[in-house]
XYZ file of C-alpha atoms in Angstrom:
336
model
C 0.000 0.000 0.000
C 1.307 3.432 -0.953
C 1.735 5.738 2.047
C 0.370 9.191 1.310
C 2.530 12.206 1.955
C 1.224 14.672 4.511
C 0.001 18.214 3.980
C -0.925 20.815 6.566
C -3.205 23.746 5.750
C -5.035 26.265 7.880
C -6.578 29.709 8.271
C -7.229 32.089 11.139
C -10.805 32.531 12.402
C -10.488 36.323 12.454
C -13.385 38.694 11.897
C -15.895 36.233 13.324
C -14.411 33.305 11.423
C -16.400 33.637 8.210
C -14.361 33.303 5.009
C -14.591 35.253 1.760
C -14.126 34.709 -1.975
C -10.382 35.304 -1.705
C -10.132 32.475 0.834
C -12.333 30.260 -1.327
C -10.374 30.683 -4.550
C -6.927 31.060 -3.029
C -7.127 28.251 -0.501
C -10.273 26.194 -0.054
C -10.828 25.083 -3.641
C -7.168 24.149 -4.138
C -7.280 22.208 -0.850
C -10.278 20.146 -1.958
C -8.283 19.029 -4.996
C -5.454 17.786 -2.776
C -7.423 15.793 -0.217
C -7.652 12.649 -2.368
C -3.910 12.428 -2.964
C -2.490 13.451 0.416
C -3.049 12.794 4.094
C -4.333 16.250 5.008
C -4.549 18.065 8.311
C -6.794 21.122 7.848
C -6.780 23.144 11.019
C -8.186 26.426 12.298
C -5.406 28.561 13.734
C -7.189 30.089 16.703
C -3.991 30.594 18.732
C -2.488 32.598 15.872
C -5.464 34.947 16.129
C -4.175 36.050 19.536
C -0.724 37.187 18.402
C -1.782 40.815 18.003
C -2.708 42.239 21.386
C -6.265 43.563 21.538
C -8.143 45.188 24.356
C -11.280 43.213 23.635
C -11.431 39.479 23.072
C -13.826 37.731 20.719
C -15.505 34.343 20.972
C -12.890 32.326 19.124
C -14.754 29.101 19.755
C -17.749 30.312 17.736
C -15.453 31.936 15.174
C -13.656 28.617 14.696
C -17.001 26.890 14.215
C -17.857 29.380 11.460
C -14.532 28.724 9.756
C -15.169 24.984 9.984
C -18.581 25.493 8.383
C -16.939 27.262 5.463
C -14.312 24.498 5.187
C -17.044 21.887 4.946
C -19.274 23.961 2.677
C -16.424 24.380 0.200
C -16.000 20.621 -0.068
C -13.422 19.540 2.507
C -14.428 16.025 3.510
C -13.851 15.017 7.165
C -13.587 11.410 5.988
C -10.545 12.378 3.916
C -8.870 15.038 6.072
C -8.674 15.952 9.734
C -10.480 19.248 10.404
C -9.691 20.608 13.866
C -8.880 23.592 16.074
C -5.224 24.305 16.786
C -6.008 24.850 20.480
C -7.451 21.341 20.805
C -4.050 19.744 20.159
C -1.805 20.959 22.965
C 1.283 19.417 21.370
C 1.385 22.473 19.097
C 2.272 24.542 22.159
C 4.876 22.094 23.444
C 6.732 21.926 20.145
C 6.488 25.713 19.793
C 8.195 26.065 23.178
C 10.993 23.658 22.299
C 11.612 25.249 18.888
C 11.723 28.693 20.505
C 14.798 27.508 22.418
C 16.715 26.853 19.200
C 15.501 29.678 16.932
C 17.709 32.818 16.767
C 15.869 36.061 17.527
C 17.569 37.690 14.539
C 15.774 35.322 12.187
C 12.413 36.391 13.572
C 13.148 40.110 13.518
C 13.920 39.890 9.794
C 10.564 38.331 8.854
C 8.779 40.843 6.563
C 5.319 40.270 8.052
C 6.617 40.937 11.569
C 8.205 44.215 10.475
C 5.047 45.236 8.614
C 2.754 44.535 11.559
C 5.179 46.128 14.008
C 5.271 49.286 11.900
C 1.481 49.372 11.653
C 1.082 49.459 15.420
C 4.322 51.271 16.309
C 2.403 54.093 17.969
C 1.552 51.642 20.759
C 4.447 49.343 21.656
C 2.274 47.410 24.097
C 0.498 45.881 21.093
C 3.714 44.308 19.800
C 3.545 40.997 21.630
C 6.064 38.217 22.169
C 3.619 36.051 20.254
C 3.790 38.357 17.232
C 7.573 38.050 17.139
C 7.366 34.289 17.651
C 4.590 33.766 15.105
C 6.918 31.960 12.642
C 8.017 29.556 15.375
C 4.429 28.584 16.158
C 3.744 28.346 12.437
C 6.710 26.006 12.078
C 5.523 23.905 14.996
C 2.109 23.637 13.337
C 3.676 22.278 10.162
C 6.417 19.976 11.372
C 4.384 18.575 14.263
C 2.727 16.420 11.592
C 6.023 15.967 9.754
C 4.242 17.506 6.798
C 6.001 17.318 3.458
C 4.235 20.329 1.979
C 2.004 23.315 2.711
C -0.403 24.764 0.112
C 0.013 28.546 0.025
C -0.571 31.484 -2.264
C 2.390 32.839 -4.217
C 2.612 35.834 -1.851
C 2.944 33.478 1.129
C 5.570 31.123 -0.279
C 8.463 32.989 1.338
C 6.943 32.382 4.774
C 7.592 28.666 4.424
C 11.325 29.260 4.024
C 11.830 30.211 7.670
C 9.977 27.036 8.678
C 12.432 25.084 6.568
C 15.329 26.858 8.276
C 13.977 26.191 11.774
C 13.383 22.505 10.964
C 16.860 22.228 9.419
C 18.479 23.807 12.485
C 16.633 21.503 14.880
C 17.661 18.436 12.880
C 21.288 19.595 12.952
C 21.234 20.207 16.713
C 19.885 16.734 17.548
C 21.908 15.043 14.809
C 18.898 13.353 13.264
C 16.625 14.065 10.318
C 13.496 14.086 12.428
C 11.587 16.647 10.428
C 11.266 16.845 6.643
C 11.787 20.341 5.290
C 8.300 21.380 4.138
C 7.823 22.486 0.548
C 5.341 25.104 -0.636
C 2.590 23.975 -2.988
C 1.542 27.042 -4.955
C -1.741 27.074 -6.811
C -1.327 28.615 -10.249
C -5.019 28.389 -11.123
C -6.192 31.593 -9.476
C -4.416 34.881 -9.067
C -5.081 37.379 -6.325
C -8.832 37.897 -5.900
C -9.573 41.640 -5.898
C -11.656 43.211 -3.173
C -14.502 45.604 -3.887
C -12.139 48.588 -3.645
C -9.511 47.155 -5.985
C -7.077 46.067 -3.298
C -6.543 42.424 -2.371
C -9.727 40.995 -0.864
C -9.224 41.037 2.897
C -11.249 41.133 6.090
C -9.044 43.913 7.404
C -9.816 46.108 4.383
C -13.578 45.602 4.745
C -13.791 44.937 1.000
C -14.867 41.309 0.940
C -17.755 39.227 -0.315
C -18.286 36.460 2.245
C -19.416 32.915 1.603
C -22.118 33.552 4.196
C -23.468 36.626 2.369
C -26.925 36.232 0.840
C -27.565 36.728 -2.872
C -29.017 40.163 -2.154
C -26.074 41.151 0.034
C -23.719 40.048 -2.726
C -25.559 42.126 -5.337
C -25.530 45.151 -3.036
C -21.795 44.854 -2.459
C -21.006 44.389 -6.142
C -23.029 47.508 -6.963
C -20.423 49.466 -4.961
C -17.402 47.785 -6.585
C -14.616 49.883 -8.090
C -14.756 50.249 -11.890
C -12.995 52.463 -14.468
C -13.122 56.002 -12.951
C -13.320 57.649 -16.389
C -16.176 55.457 -17.591
C -19.046 57.748 -16.631
C -21.370 56.975 -19.562
C -22.038 53.596 -21.154
C -20.313 54.700 -24.361
C -17.113 55.708 -22.563
C -14.330 53.118 -23.043
C -13.526 51.053 -19.972
C -10.316 49.435 -18.783
C -11.345 45.893 -17.760
C -7.841 45.049 -16.491
C -8.337 47.613 -13.709
C -12.052 47.088 -13.062
C -13.057 44.916 -10.102
C -16.304 43.805 -11.746
C -14.413 42.733 -14.857
C -11.638 40.925 -12.981
C -14.116 39.009 -10.819
C -16.051 38.098 -13.978
C -12.835 36.560 -15.370
C -12.533 34.372 -12.257
C -16.158 33.248 -12.127
C -16.999 33.092 -15.839
C -13.745 32.100 -17.600
C -15.574 30.806 -20.678
C -17.454 34.036 -21.421
C -15.672 36.940 -19.738
C -13.860 38.093 -22.883
C -17.132 39.171 -24.484
C -17.852 41.427 -21.509
C -14.290 42.768 -21.527
C -14.395 43.583 -25.246
C -17.785 45.313 -24.933
C -16.581 47.287 -21.906
C -13.421 48.364 -23.673
C -15.378 49.418 -26.781
C -18.008 51.384 -24.856
C -20.805 48.979 -25.798
C -21.956 48.292 -22.248
C -22.266 50.156 -18.976
C -20.853 49.296 -15.554
C -24.364 48.678 -14.227
C -24.887 45.835 -16.687
C -21.491 44.347 -15.883
C -22.206 44.435 -12.156
C -25.672 42.931 -12.571
C -24.331 40.050 -14.649
C -21.402 39.509 -12.277
C -23.737 39.195 -9.298
C -25.796 36.627 -11.206
C -22.681 34.624 -12.098
C -21.268 34.664 -8.550
C -24.604 33.845 -6.932
C -25.105 30.914 -9.282
C -21.588 29.683 -8.542
C -22.073 29.935 -4.776
C -25.615 28.517 -4.642
C -24.576 24.897 -3.804
C -22.072 26.116 -1.210
C -24.659 28.373 0.421
C -27.199 25.559 0.552
C -24.668 23.318 2.275
C -23.722 26.153 4.619
C -27.333 26.609 5.690
C -27.564 22.897 6.528
C -24.416 23.040 8.640
C -25.433 26.185 10.501
C -28.654 24.414 11.450
C -26.674 21.471 12.848
C -23.870 22.864 15.066
C -23.630 19.520 16.852
C -22.397 17.879 13.659
C -19.798 20.599 13.124
C -18.543 20.217 16.697
C -18.342 16.453 16.183
C -16.228 16.971 13.065
C -13.862 19.203 15.046
C -13.651 16.746 17.943
C -12.939 13.746 15.719
C -10.481 15.757 13.647
C -8.596 16.741 16.792
C -8.392 13.104 17.857
C -6.836 12.122 14.536
C -4.434 15.054 14.653
C -3.502 14.383 18.260
C -2.528 10.790 17.475
C 0.014 12.000 14.928
C 1.173 14.843 17.185
C 1.752 12.609 20.205
C 3.973 10.298 18.163
C 6.021 13.241 16.891
C 6.542 14.611 20.394
C 7.663 11.198 21.628
C 10.378 11.260 18.955
C 11.299 14.887 19.741
C 11.642 14.286 23.484
C 13.803 11.257 22.842
C 16.041 13.253 20.477
C 16.407 16.045 23.048
C 16.886 13.543 25.861
C 14.214 15.156 28.027
C 11.083 13.987 29.780
C 9.189 10.757 29.306
C 9.427 9.659 25.678
C 8.001 6.177 26.077
């Protein structure tokens, strides 16, 4: 029997946990294509959500449930992959602690995302937490705890896997054993960056997203406000589809027919209102099965909690074995 290689994938349950079209196209759909060929651990990174200090806490348990609902609605199958909360497998924290003892601070201070977030909140140093600095160490623990061979990421996230490779490589060198494989990045080429309603990357923090939980009417209302060609005031004015959110989203959700819309927009043969109306119809039709499944899952929270519990049990079995090997290599504690 062929032993499947392992993959780890996950997302933070920020903003209430509900995911958007960028998450769907950039992560969830690519993940569903991998679950038949790999042993997958699809987790919800609730601890990572705490790395930026906030004065008010949110209900991460409910947020994680919402993320799990979107995982399942998009087609992740709990019979094929373990779906679980990071906080339910305490071995993540133990390995994070041990890796923090061998990871140079200088490596962490050079991470671009740390510098970006630090600069964003520099007016209040109390919001720059130890956890924010150590984020890559916890991320590495998440990955190598399952001795994962690969991590599916977007092209803009590929560099983040390199520090995980370095931390794993350093640990292996210190203990003199190749305990952890160096994880590779699996980059989906199918979908580029999904634009938000304002033209920037779709993101919860930018408040420019269409969520999987949005109704058809909410989706239409949001699309009506989407950024289009500023100089296209009248229908007959030429548009620039390459810079129009409605046109770019049409390319993603109607790849067989979008060129007709683009050509008509560019030639001044259609108005932005028509493009937005048709886009909403295309997206709503595409999301209809997912929304139907989502409604079923929201009505049955007990099933979702069961999926998370069983997923954690499967993940924990793999994690416990890894930590036994790690403790033995470090010559500490009870390693069985």
